[in-house]
Amino acid sequence: GAVVSQHPSWVICKSGTSVKIECRSLDFQATTMFWYRQFPKQSLMLMATSNEGSKATYEQGVEKDKFLINHASLTLSTLTVTSAHPEDSSFYICSGQHYNEQFFGPGTRLTVL
Amino acid sequence: SQELEQSPQSLIVQEGKNLTINCTSSKTLYGLYWYKQKYGEGLIFLMMLQKGGEEKSHEKITAKLDEKKQQSSLHITASQPSHAGIYLCGADSGGSNYKLTFGKGTLLTVNP
C-alpha cells in the first residue's frame, strides 16, 4: 500500500515556541492531505484538509493562525504549531488521499513544557 | 455533522474467542472504513465498505455493512494477542475530498 511518513516522530518544546511537523507521501502523489489530532484514549479529530497549492480548510474550532498548514507540493504538507502551549500537547497524525483511500502517517507526539 | 458511535468502548477476551465490534452512524454512510491502531502509532487500514449489505474478509477479520448503510460490524474469529489494539471506524462524508469522521474507538485486549 501507499506509504506516508511524518517527521519528527516526537518533539518536546518550550511554551511559546513554534514547532513544524512534516508529512510526506513517499510513493504516491497526494493532492489532498488531512491533519488529525488525537488526545490520550480519544479518537482522531480532524483539524484541517490540506490541498496542494491552495489554502487549507480548517474544521470548526481549529485556529488557523495557530495551526499553519502548507501544502507546497504533491508529496509534502507541513503543520506548524505556532506559539505552542501545554494544551497543544497531543498526538498529531496526517494522512494522504490516494484514490478513495486515506493512508496514515505514524504520527508525531508533541509535548509542550 | 456525521457522528459515529462505536460499541463496546473496550473489550477483553480470551485468546481463541470470537468478538464483534459495532459502529453506528447517525447518517447514511457513503463509505465506511475500519482501521486498527496501536496507541501512539499510526493507523493501519483494514477494510472499506461502500455498498449496502457488503461484506469483506481478510484473514480472521470480517467486516459488514448493513443494507441501510448506517451500521457496520467488525468480527474477529479465533482472536490472537496480535489482534489487540484500538479499532476505529471512519465514515466518508460523501464529499469530493473523502474527509473522514472517526468513532471513539474500541480498545481490544486479548489475553493469552
Short mmCIF file of C-alpha atoms in Angstrom, two decimals:
data_model
loop_
_atom_site.label_atom_id
_atom_site.label_comp_id
_atom_site.label_asym_id
_atom_site.label_seq_id
_atom_site.Cartn_x
_atom_site.Cartn_y
_atom_site.Cartn_z
CA GLY A 1 0.00 0.00 0.00
CA ALA A 2 0.89 3.66 -0.17
CA VAL A 3 3.29 4.95 2.48
CA VAL A 4 3.13 8.19 4.42
CA SER A 5 5.91 9.36 6.70
CA GLN A 6 5.97 12.02 9.38
CA HIS A 7 8.86 13.89 10.86
CA PRO A 8 9.68 14.19 13.64
CA SER A 9 8.13 11.21 15.38
CA TRP A 10 8.26 13.08 18.66
CA VAL A 11 9.20 16.56 19.77
CA ILE A 12 9.46 18.37 23.06
CA CYS A 13 9.46 22.13 23.06
CA LYS A 14 9.17 25.05 25.42
CA SER A 15 5.97 27.01 25.76
CA GLY A 16 5.85 29.90 23.31
CA THR A 17 8.00 28.32 20.63
CA SER A 18 6.84 27.08 17.23
CA VAL A 19 7.08 23.54 16.00
CA LYS A 20 6.91 22.27 12.43
CA ILE A 21 5.71 18.78 11.58
CA GLU A 22 6.23 17.32 8.11
CA CYS A 23 4.02 14.83 6.35
CA ARG A 24 5.31 13.15 3.21
CA SER A 25 3.72 10.72 0.81
CA LEU A 26 6.62 8.52 -0.20
CA ASP A 27 5.33 6.57 -3.16
CA PHE A 28 2.30 8.45 -4.38
CA GLN A 29 1.16 11.96 -5.02
CA ALA A 30 -1.36 13.28 -2.56
CA THR A 31 -3.40 16.16 -3.86
CA THR A 32 -5.19 16.17 -0.54
CA MET A 33 -3.73 15.59 2.87
CA PHE A 34 -5.50 15.65 6.20
CA TRP A 35 -4.26 16.61 9.66
CA TYR A 36 -5.71 15.00 12.75
CA ARG A 37 -5.12 15.40 16.46
CA GLN A 38 -5.59 12.67 18.98
CA PHE A 39 -5.66 13.14 22.74
CA PRO A 40 -4.91 10.21 25.04
CA LYS A 41 -7.51 7.47 24.81
CA GLN A 42 -9.64 9.50 22.46
CA SER A 43 -10.39 9.26 18.78
CA LEU A 44 -8.86 11.20 15.95
CA MET A 45 -10.25 14.65 15.43
CA LEU A 46 -9.86 16.18 12.01
CA MET A 47 -8.15 19.55 12.20
CA ALA A 48 -7.88 20.58 8.59
CA THR A 49 -7.90 19.48 4.99
CA SER A 50 -4.84 20.48 3.03
CA ASN A 51 -4.97 20.79 -0.74
CA GLU A 52 -1.84 21.21 -2.80
CA GLY A 53 -1.39 24.74 -3.99
CA SER A 54 -4.31 26.22 -2.10
CA LYS A 55 -5.26 27.29 1.38
CA ALA A 56 -6.16 24.65 3.91
CA THR A 57 -9.74 24.21 5.06
CA TYR A 58 -9.99 24.17 8.84
CA GLU A 59 -12.59 22.42 10.92
CA GLN A 60 -14.77 24.39 13.26
CA GLY A 61 -12.94 25.38 16.41
CA VAL A 62 -9.44 24.98 14.97
CA GLU A 63 -7.46 28.22 14.92
CA LYS A 64 -5.92 28.66 11.50
CA ASP A 65 -3.45 31.25 12.77
CA LYS A 66 -2.19 28.85 15.38
CA PHE A 67 -2.00 25.75 13.23
CA LEU A 68 -0.41 26.84 9.98
CA ILE A 69 -0.65 24.36 7.16
CA ASN A 70 1.37 24.49 3.97
CA HIS A 71 0.93 22.00 1.14
CA ALA A 72 3.57 23.22 -1.27
CA SER A 73 3.99 20.03 -3.28
CA LEU A 74 2.08 16.87 -4.08
CA THR A 75 4.20 14.90 -1.62
CA LEU A 76 4.66 17.28 1.28
CA SER A 77 2.39 19.03 3.73
CA THR A 78 3.59 20.77 6.87
CA LEU A 79 1.79 21.69 10.06
CA THR A 80 3.33 24.43 12.17
CA VAL A 81 2.07 24.85 15.70
CA THR A 82 2.80 28.48 16.48
CA SER A 83 3.39 29.77 20.00
CA ALA A 84 2.78 26.32 21.39
CA HIS A 85 1.29 25.92 24.86
CA PRO A 86 0.97 22.86 27.08
CA GLU A 87 -2.64 22.35 25.98
CA ASP A 88 -1.34 21.81 22.44
CA SER A 89 0.45 18.68 23.62
CA SER A 90 -1.07 15.87 21.65
CA PHE A 91 -0.51 13.22 19.02
CA TYR A 92 -0.72 14.67 15.53
CA ILE A 93 -1.39 12.35 12.60
CA CYS A 94 -1.52 13.17 8.92
CA SER A 95 -2.96 11.19 6.06
CA GLY A 96 -2.64 11.35 2.32
CA GLN A 97 -5.51 10.76 -0.05
CA HIS A 98 -4.79 8.17 -2.73
CA TYR A 99 -7.76 7.41 -4.95
CA ASN A 100 -10.58 6.73 -2.47
CA GLU A 101 -8.41 5.71 0.46
CA GLN A 102 -6.54 7.59 3.13
CA PHE A 103 -3.12 6.38 4.16
CA PHE A 104 -1.94 7.49 7.54
CA GLY A 105 1.43 8.55 8.79
CA PRO A 106 2.86 7.10 12.01
CA GLY A 107 2.09 10.25 13.95
CA THR A 108 4.07 12.88 15.81
CA ARG A 109 3.90 13.21 19.56
CA LEU A 110 4.21 16.82 20.65
CA THR A 111 4.93 17.69 24.25
CA VAL A 112 4.96 21.34 25.22
CA LEU A 113 6.61 22.11 28.52
CA SER B 1 -22.31 16.64 11.01
CA GLN B 2 -21.98 12.90 10.92
CA GLU B 3 -21.48 11.10 14.21
CA LEU B 4 -20.22 7.60 14.69
CA GLU B 5 -20.87 5.55 17.78
CA GLN B 6 -18.72 2.55 18.47
CA SER B 7 -19.50 -0.23 20.89
CA PRO B 8 -18.18 -1.55 23.08
CA GLN B 9 -15.68 1.08 24.20
CA SER B 10 -13.39 -1.64 25.42
CA LEU B 11 -13.31 -5.38 25.22
CA ILE B 12 -11.25 -8.05 26.95
CA VAL B 13 -11.35 -11.54 25.50
CA GLN B 14 -9.51 -14.78 25.97
CA GLU B 15 -7.31 -15.90 23.12
CA GLY B 16 -9.25 -18.04 20.69
CA LYS B 17 -12.59 -16.38 21.35
CA ASN B 18 -14.65 -14.61 18.71
CA LEU B 19 -15.68 -11.00 19.11
CA THR B 20 -17.68 -8.28 17.38
CA ILE B 21 -17.28 -4.52 17.36
CA ASN B 22 -20.10 -2.31 16.14
CA CYS B 23 -20.15 1.09 14.50
CA THR B 24 -23.41 3.02 14.11
CA SER B 25 -23.85 6.18 12.13
CA SER B 26 -26.34 8.98 12.57
CA LYS B 27 -26.48 9.36 8.79
CA THR B 28 -26.27 7.13 5.73
CA LEU B 29 -22.74 6.01 5.16
CA TYR B 30 -21.17 6.68 1.78
CA GLY B 31 -18.07 4.76 2.75
CA LEU B 32 -17.13 3.06 5.98
CA TYR B 33 -13.51 2.41 6.86
CA TRP B 34 -12.07 0.19 9.55
CA TYR B 35 -8.63 0.90 10.94
CA LYS B 36 -6.51 -0.60 13.66
CA GLN B 37 -4.20 1.50 15.81
CA LYS B 38 -1.65 0.67 18.41
CA TYR B 39 -1.86 3.55 20.88
CA GLY B 40 0.65 6.24 19.99
CA GLU B 41 1.16 4.90 16.50
CA GLY B 42 -0.36 5.41 13.10
CA LEU B 43 -3.44 3.75 11.69
CA ILE B 44 -3.42 0.51 9.76
CA PHE B 45 -6.09 0.25 7.09
CA LEU B 46 -8.18 -2.89 7.44
CA MET B 47 -11.17 -2.64 5.14
CA MET B 48 -13.51 -0.30 3.34
CA LEU B 49 -17.19 -0.92 2.71
CA GLN B 50 -19.40 1.05 0.38
CA LYS B 51 -22.39 -0.96 -0.70
CA GLY B 52 -25.38 -1.88 1.43
CA GLY B 53 -25.07 -5.50 2.51
CA GLU B 54 -21.40 -5.63 1.59
CA GLU B 55 -19.13 -7.99 3.46
CA LYS B 56 -15.37 -8.28 3.26
CA SER B 57 -12.93 -10.62 4.93
CA HIS B 58 -9.21 -10.60 5.44
CA GLU B 59 -7.61 -13.43 7.34
CA LYS B 60 -9.68 -13.73 10.52
CA ILE B 61 -11.38 -10.35 10.30
CA THR B 62 -14.76 -9.83 8.64
CA ALA B 63 -16.49 -6.51 8.22
CA LYS B 64 -20.10 -5.99 7.20
CA LEU B 65 -22.20 -3.01 6.23
CA ASP B 66 -25.95 -3.28 6.71
CA GLU B 67 -28.43 -2.77 3.90
CA LYS B 68 -29.44 0.64 5.17
CA LYS B 69 -25.78 1.68 5.27
CA GLN B 70 -25.96 3.04 8.79
CA GLN B 71 -24.34 0.27 10.74
CA SER B 72 -21.19 -1.76 10.35
CA SER B 73 -19.72 -4.59 12.35
CA LEU B 74 -16.21 -5.96 12.60
CA HIS B 75 -15.92 -9.58 13.59
CA ILE B 76 -12.74 -11.31 14.63
CA THR B 77 -12.68 -15.08 14.68
CA ALA B 78 -10.39 -17.04 16.98
CA SER B 79 -8.73 -13.92 18.37
CA GLN B 80 -4.99 -13.78 18.97
CA PRO B 81 -2.84 -11.44 21.06
CA SER B 82 -1.72 -9.82 17.79
CA HIS B 83 -5.29 -8.59 17.30
CA ALA B 84 -5.00 -6.37 20.37
CA GLY B 85 -5.21 -2.66 19.76
CA ILE B 86 -7.65 0.14 19.12
CA TYR B 87 -10.17 -0.39 16.36
CA LEU B 88 -11.55 2.73 14.75
CA CYS B 89 -14.35 3.09 12.27
CA GLY B 90 -14.29 6.09 9.97
CA ALA B 91 -17.08 7.46 7.81
CA ASP B 92 -16.69 9.12 4.48
CA SER B 93 -18.70 12.34 4.45
CA GLY B 94 -19.70 11.81 0.86
CA GLY B 95 -17.94 14.92 -0.33
CA SER B 96 -15.36 15.05 -3.05
CA ASN B 97 -12.42 15.10 -0.67
CA TYR B 98 -13.10 11.86 1.24
CA LYS B 99 -12.96 13.61 4.59
CA LEU B 100 -13.31 11.06 7.38
CA THR B 101 -15.10 11.28 10.70
CA PHE B 102 -14.00 8.74 13.26
CA GLY B 103 -15.71 6.93 16.07
CA LYS B 104 -14.12 6.98 19.51
CA GLY B 105 -12.60 3.60 19.05
CA THR B 106 -12.79 0.22 20.72
CA LEU B 107 -9.85 -0.93 22.82
CA LEU B 108 -9.38 -4.65 22.38
CA THR B 109 -7.29 -6.71 24.79
CA VAL B 110 -6.66 -10.36 24.05
CA ASN B 111 -5.38 -12.40 26.97
CA PRO B 112 -3.19 -15.38 26.15
#
